[in-house]
XYZ file of C-alpha atoms in Angstrom:
786
model
C -14.232 11.369 9.370
C -11.380 13.678 7.979
C -8.546 12.765 5.792
C -6.180 15.530 6.613
C -6.411 18.957 8.423
C -6.085 20.762 4.969
C -9.673 19.452 4.138
C -12.455 20.538 6.316
C -14.197 17.359 7.692
C -17.971 17.119 6.891
C -19.960 18.011 9.915
C -22.810 15.405 10.909
C -26.220 16.541 11.685
C -26.320 18.037 15.045
C -27.326 21.232 17.042
C -23.994 23.058 16.191
C -22.938 22.938 12.558
C -19.318 23.417 11.715
C -18.283 26.952 10.635
C -21.075 28.463 13.009
C -18.811 29.048 15.863
C -19.749 31.553 18.730
C -17.634 34.818 18.987
C -14.332 34.130 20.501
C -14.559 30.207 20.087
C -11.531 30.074 17.880
C -9.442 32.211 20.256
C -10.645 30.054 23.204
C -9.798 26.888 21.397
C -6.351 28.116 20.664
C -5.822 29.247 24.093
C -6.734 25.846 25.632
C -4.685 24.235 23.125
C -1.608 26.159 24.039
C -2.392 25.570 27.907
C -2.646 21.743 27.040
C 0.726 21.736 25.015
C 2.311 23.694 27.948
C 1.406 20.991 30.384
C 2.488 18.168 28.144
C 5.863 19.934 27.659
C 6.393 20.142 31.380
C 5.711 16.442 31.903
C 7.982 15.556 28.975
C 10.726 17.965 30.310
C 10.474 16.196 33.665
C 12.919 13.378 34.654
C 12.296 9.960 35.543
C 11.327 6.780 33.391
C 9.481 7.372 30.065
C 6.568 5.056 30.618
C 4.983 6.729 33.736
C 5.155 10.271 31.885
C 3.423 8.661 29.005
C 0.756 7.418 31.230
C 0.315 10.874 32.880
C 0.203 12.514 29.315
C -2.660 10.086 28.415
C -4.659 11.173 31.530
C -4.021 14.887 30.791
C -5.220 14.449 27.164
C -8.409 12.652 28.206
C -9.199 15.235 30.683
C -8.490 18.137 28.428
C -10.589 16.478 25.594
C -13.394 15.603 27.890
C -13.141 11.845 27.041
C -13.360 8.812 29.304
C -10.553 7.159 27.397
C -7.196 8.120 25.855
C -5.015 5.434 24.400
C -1.573 5.805 22.933
C -0.325 3.102 20.540
C 3.408 2.969 19.252
C 4.701 1.235 16.265
C 7.057 -1.725 16.866
C 9.065 -3.907 14.754
C 7.205 -5.952 12.252
C 4.583 -3.131 11.461
C 2.612 -3.790 14.840
C 1.005 -1.105 16.940
C 1.382 -1.889 20.622
C -0.652 -0.124 23.329
C 1.938 1.750 25.499
C -0.393 3.922 27.695
C -4.130 4.270 28.402
C -6.405 6.293 30.585
C -9.861 4.602 31.022
C -9.229 1.107 29.461
C -7.935 -1.755 31.476
C -4.300 -0.950 32.435
C -3.462 -4.777 32.122
C -3.858 -4.397 28.443
C -0.756 -2.120 28.140
C 1.967 -3.990 26.166
C -0.437 -6.850 25.591
C -2.873 -5.498 23.068
C -1.416 -5.223 19.558
C -2.754 -4.535 16.200
C -1.301 -4.941 12.911
C -1.012 -1.958 10.676
C -4.201 -1.772 8.842
C -6.149 -3.832 11.362
C -8.977 -2.259 13.348
C -9.723 1.394 13.442
C -6.489 2.246 15.032
C -4.401 0.101 12.397
C -6.557 1.974 9.596
C -5.388 5.294 10.994
C -1.715 4.322 10.824
C -2.019 2.463 7.484
C -3.523 5.616 5.887
C -1.802 8.333 8.069
C -5.196 10.170 8.542
C -7.478 11.083 11.225
C -10.763 9.346 11.824
C -13.647 10.517 13.867
C -16.467 8.106 14.355
C -19.663 8.637 16.447
C -20.451 4.890 16.475
C -17.197 3.108 16.387
C -18.351 -0.504 17.323
C -20.769 -0.281 14.065
C -17.780 0.634 11.771
C -16.734 -2.486 9.763
C -13.040 -1.704 10.573
C -13.627 -2.017 14.255
C -11.586 -4.693 15.908
C -12.621 -5.957 19.258
C -9.967 -6.762 21.903
C -11.681 -8.130 25.132
C -8.449 -7.629 27.359
C -8.985 -3.717 26.780
C -12.650 -3.551 28.240
C -13.670 -0.966 25.778
C -17.300 -2.333 25.114
C -18.948 0.687 26.697
C -17.549 3.265 24.532
C -19.298 4.327 21.438
C -17.424 7.377 19.885
C -13.768 7.397 18.944
C -11.332 9.927 17.524
C -7.790 8.941 16.497
C -5.073 10.657 14.692
C -1.516 9.326 13.535
C 1.750 10.215 15.412
C 3.932 11.319 12.507
C 7.719 11.789 12.499
C 9.339 13.177 9.361
C 6.202 12.003 7.495
C 6.285 8.574 8.859
C 3.821 7.034 11.049
C 5.188 6.110 14.517
C 2.163 5.696 16.441
C -1.631 6.521 17.070
C -3.288 8.415 19.808
C -7.100 8.052 20.210
C -9.761 9.213 22.588
C -13.204 7.578 23.317
C -16.439 8.510 24.780
C -19.369 6.414 25.975
C -22.183 8.573 24.461
C -22.284 9.099 20.694
C -20.193 12.120 20.140
C -19.588 14.205 17.114
C -15.897 15.474 17.353
C -15.504 18.921 15.981
C -12.899 20.233 13.689
C -11.124 22.105 16.378
C -10.799 18.919 18.481
C -9.350 16.975 15.633
C -6.681 19.657 15.052
C -6.034 19.786 18.848
C -5.488 16.225 18.923
C -3.204 16.439 15.880
C -1.079 19.073 17.550
C -0.848 16.849 20.638
C 0.457 14.200 18.287
C 3.302 16.560 17.351
C 4.396 16.659 20.960
C 4.146 12.791 21.324
C 6.202 12.397 18.217
C 9.134 14.208 20.001
C 8.908 11.827 22.924
C 8.996 8.809 20.593
C 11.884 10.205 18.659
C 13.877 10.201 21.909
C 14.169 6.381 21.756
C 13.277 6.162 25.295
C 10.152 4.012 24.478
C 10.875 2.323 21.204
C 14.624 2.396 19.987
C 15.228 3.640 16.469
C 17.345 0.504 15.887
C 14.120 -1.777 16.442
C 12.495 -0.117 13.425
C 15.476 -0.253 11.311
C 15.705 -3.181 8.539
C 18.087 -5.662 9.287
C 20.544 -5.285 6.526
C 20.641 -1.554 7.441
C 22.064 -2.671 10.933
C 24.479 -5.333 9.936
C 26.524 -2.984 7.678
C 27.067 -5.869 5.040
C 27.592 -5.170 1.469
C 24.310 -4.537 -0.157
C 22.934 -4.083 -3.733
C 19.859 -2.206 -4.376
C 17.878 -2.332 -7.562
C 16.032 0.624 -9.091
C 15.099 2.575 -12.152
C 17.525 4.532 -14.254
C 16.669 8.226 -14.257
C 19.887 9.542 -15.574
C 22.771 7.252 -16.775
C 26.255 7.380 -15.684
C 28.603 5.853 -13.048
C 29.447 7.514 -9.733
C 31.623 6.500 -6.802
C 31.490 8.355 -3.505
C 30.543 8.429 0.216
C 26.686 8.431 1.142
C 25.268 11.760 2.524
C 21.663 11.478 3.643
C 19.768 14.252 2.137
C 18.676 17.302 4.256
C 20.030 18.428 7.621
C 17.489 16.988 10.398
C 15.741 20.181 11.950
C 14.486 19.461 15.512
C 11.678 21.666 16.525
C 12.164 22.313 20.240
C 9.734 25.039 21.050
C 6.040 24.104 19.916
C 4.058 26.604 21.792
C 3.686 30.351 20.625
C 3.948 32.786 23.449
C 3.295 35.702 21.127
C 1.141 34.784 17.947
C 1.823 38.070 16.124
C 5.359 37.752 16.720
C 5.324 34.335 15.161
C 3.464 35.665 12.001
C 6.103 38.265 11.686
C 8.847 35.837 11.950
C 7.171 33.644 9.329
C 6.865 36.641 7.042
C 10.594 37.390 7.373
C 11.741 33.847 6.903
C 9.548 33.742 3.641
C 11.161 36.940 2.406
C 14.585 35.416 2.876
C 13.757 32.132 1.248
C 12.240 33.959 -1.800
C 15.593 35.995 -2.128
C 17.595 32.746 -1.970
C 15.466 31.161 -4.603
C 15.865 34.149 -7.026
C 19.477 34.150 -6.476
C 19.570 30.276 -7.320
C 17.564 31.022 -10.573
C 20.144 33.532 -11.563
C 22.989 30.948 -11.491
C 24.963 30.858 -14.614
C 24.644 27.053 -14.782
C 20.917 27.443 -15.273
C 20.844 30.578 -17.505
C 20.279 28.648 -20.571
C 16.518 27.831 -21.126
C 14.997 24.435 -21.161
C 12.611 22.235 -19.368
C 14.873 22.336 -16.173
C 14.704 26.186 -16.103
C 10.808 26.091 -16.537
C 10.788 23.637 -13.731
C 12.669 25.847 -11.361
C 10.538 28.853 -12.299
C 7.383 26.985 -11.538
C 8.890 25.811 -8.245
C 9.442 29.342 -7.364
C 5.702 30.224 -8.132
C 4.705 27.285 -6.073
C 6.569 28.953 -3.052
C 3.904 31.670 -2.884
C 0.990 29.251 -2.924
C -1.886 30.671 -0.808
C -3.178 27.329 0.344
C 0.134 26.018 1.623
C 0.841 29.376 3.324
C -2.744 29.757 4.669
C -2.480 26.371 6.543
C 0.841 27.491 8.129
C -0.569 30.792 9.275
C -3.686 28.808 10.535
C -1.535 26.577 12.584
C 0.360 29.636 14.127
C -2.976 31.324 14.956
C -3.953 27.849 16.733
C -1.126 28.502 19.001
C 2.098 26.898 17.477
C 5.355 28.597 16.792
C 6.344 29.387 13.239
C 8.671 26.315 13.071
C 6.071 23.935 14.660
C 3.491 25.174 12.117
C 5.717 24.446 9.264
C 6.785 21.190 10.564
C 3.107 20.290 11.187
C 1.841 21.044 7.716
C 5.043 19.357 6.238
C 4.189 16.159 8.014
C 0.638 16.163 6.940
C 1.749 16.688 3.294
C 4.198 13.746 3.677
C 1.543 11.477 5.145
C -0.732 12.480 2.170
C 2.004 11.663 -0.271
C 1.941 8.150 0.959
C -1.571 7.545 -0.261
C -1.310 9.290 -3.494
C -0.477 7.422 -6.582
C -0.738 10.175 -9.159
C 2.650 11.050 -10.441
C 1.953 14.704 -10.801
C 0.493 15.146 -7.505
C 3.324 13.243 -5.853
C 5.702 15.782 -7.668
C 3.814 18.842 -6.335
C 3.801 17.258 -2.863
C 7.587 16.802 -3.095
C 7.949 20.498 -3.986
C 6.008 21.470 -0.831
C 8.273 19.321 1.318
C 11.230 20.845 -0.101
C 9.836 24.195 0.467
C 8.884 23.276 4.084
C 12.487 22.257 4.518
C 13.816 25.588 3.289
C 11.406 27.584 5.262
C 12.443 25.712 8.522
C 16.104 26.505 7.642
C 15.427 30.213 7.373
C 13.260 30.009 10.697
C 15.856 28.105 12.704
C 18.369 30.227 14.660
C 20.079 30.846 17.650
C 17.104 31.396 19.853
C 16.455 27.851 20.991
C 13.315 27.305 19.002
C 14.902 24.801 16.543
C 18.241 22.923 16.166
C 19.797 22.127 12.916
C 21.652 18.802 13.025
C 24.002 19.115 10.001
C 26.024 16.101 8.760
C 29.711 16.352 9.313
C 31.859 18.217 6.673
C 31.229 16.891 3.271
C 33.772 14.525 1.653
C 35.127 15.461 -1.660
C 33.051 12.711 -3.406
C 29.564 12.621 -2.260
C 26.452 10.626 -3.281
C 23.187 12.087 -2.033
C 20.593 9.569 -0.747
C 16.938 10.899 -0.239
C 13.457 9.692 -0.263
C 12.521 12.270 -2.840
C 13.742 15.579 -3.746
C 12.569 19.010 -5.087
C 14.226 20.374 -8.198
C 16.039 23.206 -6.359
C 17.400 21.056 -3.552
C 20.241 19.345 -5.892
C 21.454 22.773 -6.449
C 22.123 23.333 -2.722
C 24.949 20.795 -2.948
C 28.584 21.706 -4.049
C 28.513 20.669 -7.680
C 32.300 20.022 -7.603
C 31.696 17.390 -4.966
C 28.356 15.995 -6.095
C 28.859 12.664 -7.922
C 25.616 10.845 -7.880
C 22.072 10.768 -6.504
C 20.014 7.855 -5.034
C 16.171 8.160 -4.556
C 13.486 6.085 -2.904
C 11.120 7.587 -5.337
C 11.196 9.301 -8.725
C 10.748 8.766 -12.438
C 12.588 9.862 -15.544
C 10.309 12.789 -15.912
C 10.639 13.774 -12.194
C 11.667 17.318 -11.962
C 14.769 16.584 -10.016
C 15.820 13.997 -12.805
C 15.410 16.600 -15.436
C 17.543 19.017 -13.508
C 20.235 16.225 -12.908
C 20.277 15.465 -16.572
C 21.159 19.090 -17.283
C 23.949 19.000 -14.665
C 25.095 15.427 -16.022
C 24.704 13.659 -12.618
C 23.887 9.941 -12.551
C 20.557 9.100 -10.700
C 19.016 5.923 -9.701
C 15.521 5.967 -8.549
C 12.947 3.806 -6.673
C 15.543 2.122 -4.663
C 13.194 0.777 -1.948
C 14.278 1.393 1.639
C 17.624 3.187 0.565
C 17.517 5.768 3.375
C 17.019 3.029 6.089
C 19.712 0.725 4.697
C 22.544 3.264 3.957
C 24.488 4.862 6.786
C 26.183 8.180 6.634
C 29.603 8.049 4.889
C 29.058 4.462 3.629
C 31.041 3.956 0.485
C 28.451 3.798 -2.512
C 28.662 2.969 -6.270
C 25.884 4.270 -8.383
C 25.683 2.251 -11.449
C 22.907 4.348 -13.125
C 23.422 2.581 -16.676
C 22.265 -0.638 -15.082
C 20.002 0.889 -12.348
C 21.889 -0.553 -9.575
C 23.402 0.830 -6.295
C 26.144 -1.008 -4.419
C 26.344 -0.049 -0.736
C 29.517 -0.854 1.319
C 30.989 -2.877 -1.636
C 33.979 -5.118 -0.959
C 37.403 -4.062 -2.098
C 37.163 -6.167 -5.042
C 33.924 -4.731 -6.153
C 35.207 -1.202 -5.528
C 38.306 -1.840 -7.600
C 36.415 -3.157 -10.337
C 33.954 -0.255 -10.613
C 37.035 2.305 -10.148
C 38.602 0.545 -13.174
C 35.354 0.775 -14.908
C 35.137 4.457 -14.248
C 38.761 4.787 -15.531
C 37.857 2.864 -18.624
C 34.604 4.842 -19.149
C 36.700 8.186 -19.175
C 39.222 6.728 -21.559
C 36.333 5.420 -23.929
C 34.600 8.713 -23.624
C 37.914 10.499 -24.787
C 38.063 7.925 -27.560
C 34.605 8.570 -28.876
C 35.189 12.430 -28.512
C 38.234 11.969 -30.816
C 36.056 10.022 -33.318
C 33.196 12.553 -33.094
C 33.952 14.445 -36.420
C 35.001 11.207 -38.195
C 32.222 9.857 -40.682
C 30.086 6.878 -39.525
C 31.212 4.622 -42.475
C 31.974 0.887 -42.480
C 35.331 -0.508 -43.513
C 33.927 -1.113 -47.148
C 32.360 2.379 -47.445
C 28.580 2.227 -46.565
C 27.336 5.291 -44.774
C 25.306 4.780 -41.620
C 23.457 7.797 -40.251
C 23.490 7.798 -36.465
C 20.858 10.158 -34.868
C 19.587 10.943 -31.362
C 16.588 9.974 -29.513
C 15.527 13.235 -27.448
C 12.673 14.512 -25.379
C 14.103 17.728 -23.829
C 15.872 20.883 -24.909
C 18.988 19.843 -22.959
C 19.189 16.687 -25.061
C 19.828 18.918 -28.153
C 23.069 19.944 -26.509
C 24.309 16.506 -27.392
C 24.279 16.803 -31.142
C 27.494 18.740 -31.042
C 29.088 16.711 -28.356
C 28.400 13.406 -30.010
C 28.503 14.447 -33.701
C 25.288 12.826 -34.299
C 23.588 13.589 -37.796
C 20.328 14.872 -36.264
C 17.397 13.807 -34.087
C 15.809 10.627 -35.321
C 12.980 10.705 -32.638
C 11.843 13.664 -30.578
C 9.335 12.489 -28.031
C 7.038 15.409 -27.973
C 5.035 14.142 -25.028
C 7.758 14.565 -22.468
C 7.346 18.422 -22.382
C 3.862 17.735 -21.769
C 4.404 15.452 -18.849
C 6.568 17.925 -16.875
C 3.868 20.767 -17.239
C 0.899 21.214 -15.007
C -1.487 21.697 -18.043
C -1.692 21.152 -21.851
C 0.615 23.710 -23.483
C -1.157 26.083 -25.848
C -0.636 26.275 -29.402
C 1.613 29.277 -28.878
C 3.697 27.617 -26.190
C 4.330 24.482 -28.486
C 5.282 26.644 -31.344
C 7.868 28.548 -29.349
C 9.150 25.163 -28.037
C 9.173 23.461 -31.430
C 10.854 26.419 -33.031
C 13.634 26.238 -30.319
C 14.192 22.674 -31.111
C 14.658 23.369 -34.825
C 17.058 26.200 -33.943
C 19.045 24.215 -31.583
C 19.454 21.512 -34.181
C 21.336 23.969 -36.361
C 20.221 22.636 -39.734
C 20.353 18.985 -38.696
C 16.983 17.006 -39.444
C 14.682 16.572 -36.507
C 11.834 13.985 -36.680
C 9.045 15.026 -34.416
C 6.825 12.159 -33.144
C 3.301 13.267 -32.200
C 2.071 12.798 -28.736
C 2.468 9.240 -27.550
C 0.512 9.430 -24.316
C -1.360 6.862 -22.590
C 0.065 3.497 -21.526
C 2.903 4.142 -19.161
C 3.053 7.848 -19.955
C 0.024 9.397 -18.322
C -0.661 13.110 -18.173
C -1.910 14.191 -14.830
C -4.324 16.687 -16.316
C -5.712 14.593 -18.901
C -7.968 12.337 -16.894
C -7.080 8.919 -18.290
C -8.597 5.988 -16.782
C -6.519 3.025 -15.734
C -6.677 0.296 -18.229
C -6.144 -3.549 -17.552
C -3.583 -3.732 -20.608
C -2.442 -0.040 -21.209
C 0.410 -0.891 -23.512
C -2.199 -2.178 -26.045
C -4.895 0.256 -24.885
C -6.029 3.805 -25.610
C -2.865 5.551 -26.321
C -0.739 7.437 -28.962
C -2.640 7.890 -32.415
C -5.714 6.466 -30.960
C -5.966 9.393 -28.641
C -5.043 11.923 -31.332
C -7.872 10.580 -33.834
C -10.319 10.320 -30.966
C -9.577 13.803 -29.887
C -8.639 15.525 -33.217
C -8.509 19.077 -31.687
C -5.699 17.974 -29.543
C -3.648 16.456 -32.408
C -4.595 19.457 -34.694
C -3.298 22.028 -32.060
C 0.195 19.969 -32.081
C 0.290 19.834 -35.713
C -0.530 23.560 -35.954
C 2.220 24.336 -33.781
C 4.783 22.295 -35.626
C 3.709 23.855 -39.122
C 4.153 27.390 -37.531
C 7.492 26.388 -35.896
C 8.999 25.086 -39.099
C 7.966 28.172 -41.280
C 10.418 28.287 -44.196
C 12.265 25.330 -42.978
C 12.101 21.468 -43.139
C 9.513 19.695 -41.181
C 9.396 15.947 -40.370
C 6.406 14.510 -38.528
C 5.875 10.964 -37.516
C 2.836 9.327 -36.132
C 3.187 6.688 -33.537
C 1.256 3.332 -32.858
C -0.277 3.089 -36.278
C -1.921 -0.157 -36.774
C -3.565 0.213 -40.197
C -3.087 2.360 -43.282
C -6.468 3.992 -42.635
C -5.021 5.622 -39.444
C -2.066 6.968 -41.162
C -4.391 8.354 -43.758
C -6.718 9.868 -41.416
C -3.839 11.526 -39.303
C -2.263 12.956 -42.542
C -5.599 14.566 -43.539
C -5.430 16.456 -40.153
C -2.072 17.682 -41.103
C -3.286 18.644 -44.500
C -6.016 20.701 -42.751
C -3.383 22.682 -40.762
C -1.358 23.288 -43.910
C -4.503 24.711 -45.603
C -5.134 26.819 -42.579
C -1.679 28.170 -42.635
C -2.113 29.018 -46.522
C -5.367 30.616 -45.917
C -3.967 32.999 -43.265
C -0.942 34.024 -45.342
C 1.688 32.437 -43.226
C 4.772 31.047 -44.693
C 4.516 27.234 -44.751
C 7.452 24.820 -44.043
C 9.736 24.681 -47.015
C 9.457 20.986 -47.163
C 7.261 18.342 -45.204
C 7.893 14.719 -44.810
C 5.313 12.477 -43.044
C 6.339 8.969 -41.687
C 4.767 6.292 -39.591
C 6.159 4.360 -36.746
C 5.895 0.532 -37.102
C 5.171 -0.774 -33.739
C 1.973 -2.857 -34.163
C 2.562 -6.068 -36.283
C -0.766 -5.574 -38.109
C 0.628 -2.995 -40.108
C 3.348 -5.195 -41.478
C 0.672 -6.709 -43.595
C -0.149 -3.458 -45.162
C 3.534 -2.622 -45.696
C 3.330 -2.171 -49.487
C 0.543 0.032 -49.356
C 2.227 2.079 -46.493
C 5.524 2.669 -48.236
C 3.610 3.973 -51.175
C 2.011 6.617 -48.944
C 4.641 7.478 -46.396
C 7.652 9.529 -46.890
C 9.721 7.472 -44.436
C 9.093 4.778 -41.659
C 10.746 4.172 -38.289
C 10.608 0.970 -36.329
C 9.964 1.207 -32.650
C 11.574 -2.014 -31.773
C 10.616 -1.890 -28.133
C 6.896 -2.259 -28.555
C 7.162 -4.130 -31.984
C 9.044 -6.915 -30.168
C 6.867 -7.141 -27.241
C 3.703 -7.414 -29.425
C 5.454 -9.993 -31.578
C 5.990 -12.208 -28.872
C 3.102 -11.362 -26.891
C 5.537 -10.702 -24.129
C 5.089 -7.961 -21.449
C 8.478 -6.051 -21.451
C 7.611 -4.800 -17.971
C 7.185 -8.314 -16.692
C 10.524 -9.554 -14.880
C 9.600 -13.105 -15.274
C 9.785 -12.547 -19.090
C 12.540 -9.997 -19.191
C 15.057 -12.623 -20.560
C 12.638 -15.122 -22.163
C 12.820 -13.848 -25.711
C 15.678 -12.132 -27.397
C 15.676 -9.262 -30.116
C 18.405 -11.305 -32.002
C 16.012 -14.151 -32.309
C 15.389 -15.484 -35.995
C 11.733 -14.285 -36.132
C 12.752 -10.730 -35.188
C 15.715 -10.548 -37.628
C 13.824 -12.018 -40.508
C 10.991 -9.681 -39.850
C 13.266 -6.646 -39.863
C 15.179 -8.025 -43.004
C 11.763 -8.168 -44.931
C 10.961 -4.565 -43.749
C 14.168 -3.364 -44.935
C 13.920 -4.948 -48.312
C 10.275 -3.642 -48.790
C 11.341 -0.063 -48.132
C 14.382 -0.300 -50.377
C 12.215 -1.464 -53.161
C 9.516 1.005 -52.627
C 8.272 3.513 -55.307
C 9.792 1.802 -58.226
C 13.133 1.118 -56.692
C 13.635 4.673 -55.399
C 12.988 3.336 -51.884
C 12.100 5.388 -48.776
C 14.201 6.083 -45.685
C 13.972 3.393 -42.836
C 15.062 4.087 -39.291
C 15.100 2.231 -36.017
C 14.726 4.162 -32.964
C 14.346 1.583 -30.208
C 16.931 0.295 -27.632
C 18.214 -2.098 -30.428
C 19.923 0.818 -32.114
C 21.942 1.809 -29.055
C 23.508 -1.721 -28.370
C 26.625 -2.136 -30.707
C 25.925 -5.912 -31.213
C 22.315 -5.435 -32.116
C 22.989 -2.400 -34.184
C 25.490 -4.513 -35.951
C 22.901 -7.036 -36.903
C 20.675 -4.074 -38.116
C 23.061 -2.684 -40.616
C 23.764 -6.249 -41.720
C 19.998 -6.534 -42.615
C 20.060 -3.279 -44.546
C 19.164 -0.484 -42.130
C 21.102 2.751 -42.925
C 19.645 5.176 -40.155
C 19.708 4.264 -36.550
C 18.389 6.545 -33.647
C 19.652 6.141 -30.088
C 20.224 7.870 -26.708
C 23.304 10.101 -26.787
C 25.671 8.087 -24.761
C 25.347 5.210 -27.338
C 26.405 7.125 -30.394
C 30.223 6.736 -29.704
C 30.117 3.049 -29.000
C 27.810 2.305 -32.103
C 29.995 4.583 -34.374
C 33.152 2.711 -33.146
C 31.464 -0.500 -34.227
C 30.277 0.775 -37.627
C 33.887 2.125 -38.438
C 35.337 -1.630 -37.559
C 32.969 -3.747 -39.524
C 33.009 -4.797 -43.103
C 29.291 -4.758 -44.346
C 29.746 -7.162 -46.978
C 31.035 -10.180 -44.870
C 28.369 -9.297 -42.293
C 25.380 -9.274 -44.727
C 26.613 -12.509 -46.001
C 26.907 -14.315 -42.673
C 23.472 -13.010 -41.739
C 22.095 -14.373 -45.017
C 23.404 -17.923 -43.975
C 21.732 -17.629 -40.658
C 18.251 -16.862 -42.404
C 16.702 -20.303 -42.037
C 18.044 -20.815 -38.420
C 15.635 -22.267 -35.928
C 17.806 -21.408 -32.810
C 16.208 -19.548 -30.009
C 18.845 -16.549 -30.402
C 21.597 -15.814 -32.738
C 23.504 -13.614 -30.058
C 26.189 -16.019 -29.356
C 26.940 -16.596 -33.070
C 27.032 -12.761 -33.776
C 29.259 -12.284 -30.944
C 31.637 -14.823 -32.327
C 31.442 -13.211 -35.670
C 32.430 -9.886 -34.241
C 35.256 -11.289 -32.213
C 36.627 -13.213 -35.191
C 36.428 -10.086 -37.580
C 37.733 -7.521 -35.067
C 34.377 -5.662 -34.586
C 34.624 -3.074 -31.717
C 31.897 -3.917 -29.232
């Protein structure tokens, strides 16, 4: 059995072990494959109905593979595989035998998009017997998926009566044959493309797709499916050395194009997006990927066919990979293969480039996934938004989109099959929604929303340099939540007072390995530089839970939000935490340093983490390095247990910050990722507000009444109504995403704090499920801008 051609299948016991091929065997196998492909192409090029041609193809495959049986199954609507042609089985089973995806050996091949070679197929637990086929006498089976643009469209299999150990060359030959069959399937003569389309993709009715916000904003435009379709027309190489030369020439052209792209002024400023693109450029010279393409050419394929073959194999592998880092790497290889095909395709008839019609002035690109450089292929004067079937906020394309201020919604299931070219689309990335073919009323509403958004942004920009002070003179410090260097640009644009939360784990998540202490020192130093004298609070690594590092080897947990994460990992791996603290101390040499430890559950954990920082400060002094001018050490309050040690904590910490997202879900024992519970509890419920009031009072009374700073850096801080409640309870520092600074400042400047605090005091004993409606009424009655 073999998963993919990139991995060499294990050779079962036998007289001719794999790897011990007689001289000239590889050349002979390649020659036989080319001859087989040539015969298949001749049949496909011939006229007449498709079904008889498919029967002839099955017979030729069986003869060439020295097999008694060859069967070709094609995918039908409803995820069913139907027998379309056979040589050796009962011909009456054609169009009668059906298997669900995942059913039987054939269904398993389709479900996992991988080849299988079994010497005793009936003994395999996946074997599904179909009496109408008459396949009882056949012991051995080899099957491979028929792939088209990375999707399984069928399965081709051969069988033998005797036990047979299929060789690596035989598996690769059948995979190459499957490429030819994919062309025939794609023609629509056997199964129409419409049959496999989802119903709402055919009906052209208005449609709403829900996804995940990858970069906020609002975009309106016409849909452009990503990438021109490249149809490889010539599969068989007539001159292998020539094809290898063509590959080298195309690679040279691709490398030049990538180098030119990296020199673009829009990307000249450093940051994670720049590092991602530079890593992508390095991946383009990956020896393993290039070696597989060269191997396919040496096996008898043209350069285009070889690149397409390796691309399809990678795409099939990606369907079975859950690891986000590996999926990101595979997406990079998919993009590189597409670029390579574009450089190979020319006017020699080997491939056709089917480009979309001329781009409209406002486009929304729709893609399954996208490499970081692909976004730059589009005219940025026309590109309004991006819709992805995959993706995450730390996906490389999302980071590049953020640098270019392009709204992105990811994980929109089935977007490509449901959206037609030139469909009107609204991308409401702030609410993670995509509206396809919206009615005129919806479109008009969103156009007005877009216009209002521009007007509001202009108003917030005009307010940028005004102080964040309430009508009765209370100063409220508004700060940014950040995690990328590009976020620091928003300090000047928003007029924020500093960075209240810098998520240090995000740069770790977009790198292929742990950054060294030197790399971290450089990064943190640049962050402090870009802040331009404004305070920056660095949160130490908050990994684990939903923020997994691909190279760290964390194991899946039943309850990751309450599992081994954040400071628990840091204390269990003190060398890891000390390396980060060492980098922070060095980066802040002669300047102010604020460090915050996440997920603290007890004062003892805070004390242990602070001791590690003290060790690094002592190390710095022993080596004669200049230490930070001042150091402030804080704790995040996310775990309710810490609230019962609050008096002890505020005497030891220099500041505290509330992570309201985790604190509220732990307080209510409510998984914030569970859609059934999303609206069940409100952050403006009396238990939450009373807890936060008590916290603010304790911090204000700490250290003999001198007090210590208290910040809230969860989602509450960025919602004007919820932020209004926070300042009424006594919070004077709020940290939020950059787009929320303007709306919250407008609220602050329009509210009278005395009246608000008095009103909240009256609600202290309330037993209502939520106080949201009452706070909304207060804001409306007192002219508070929300």
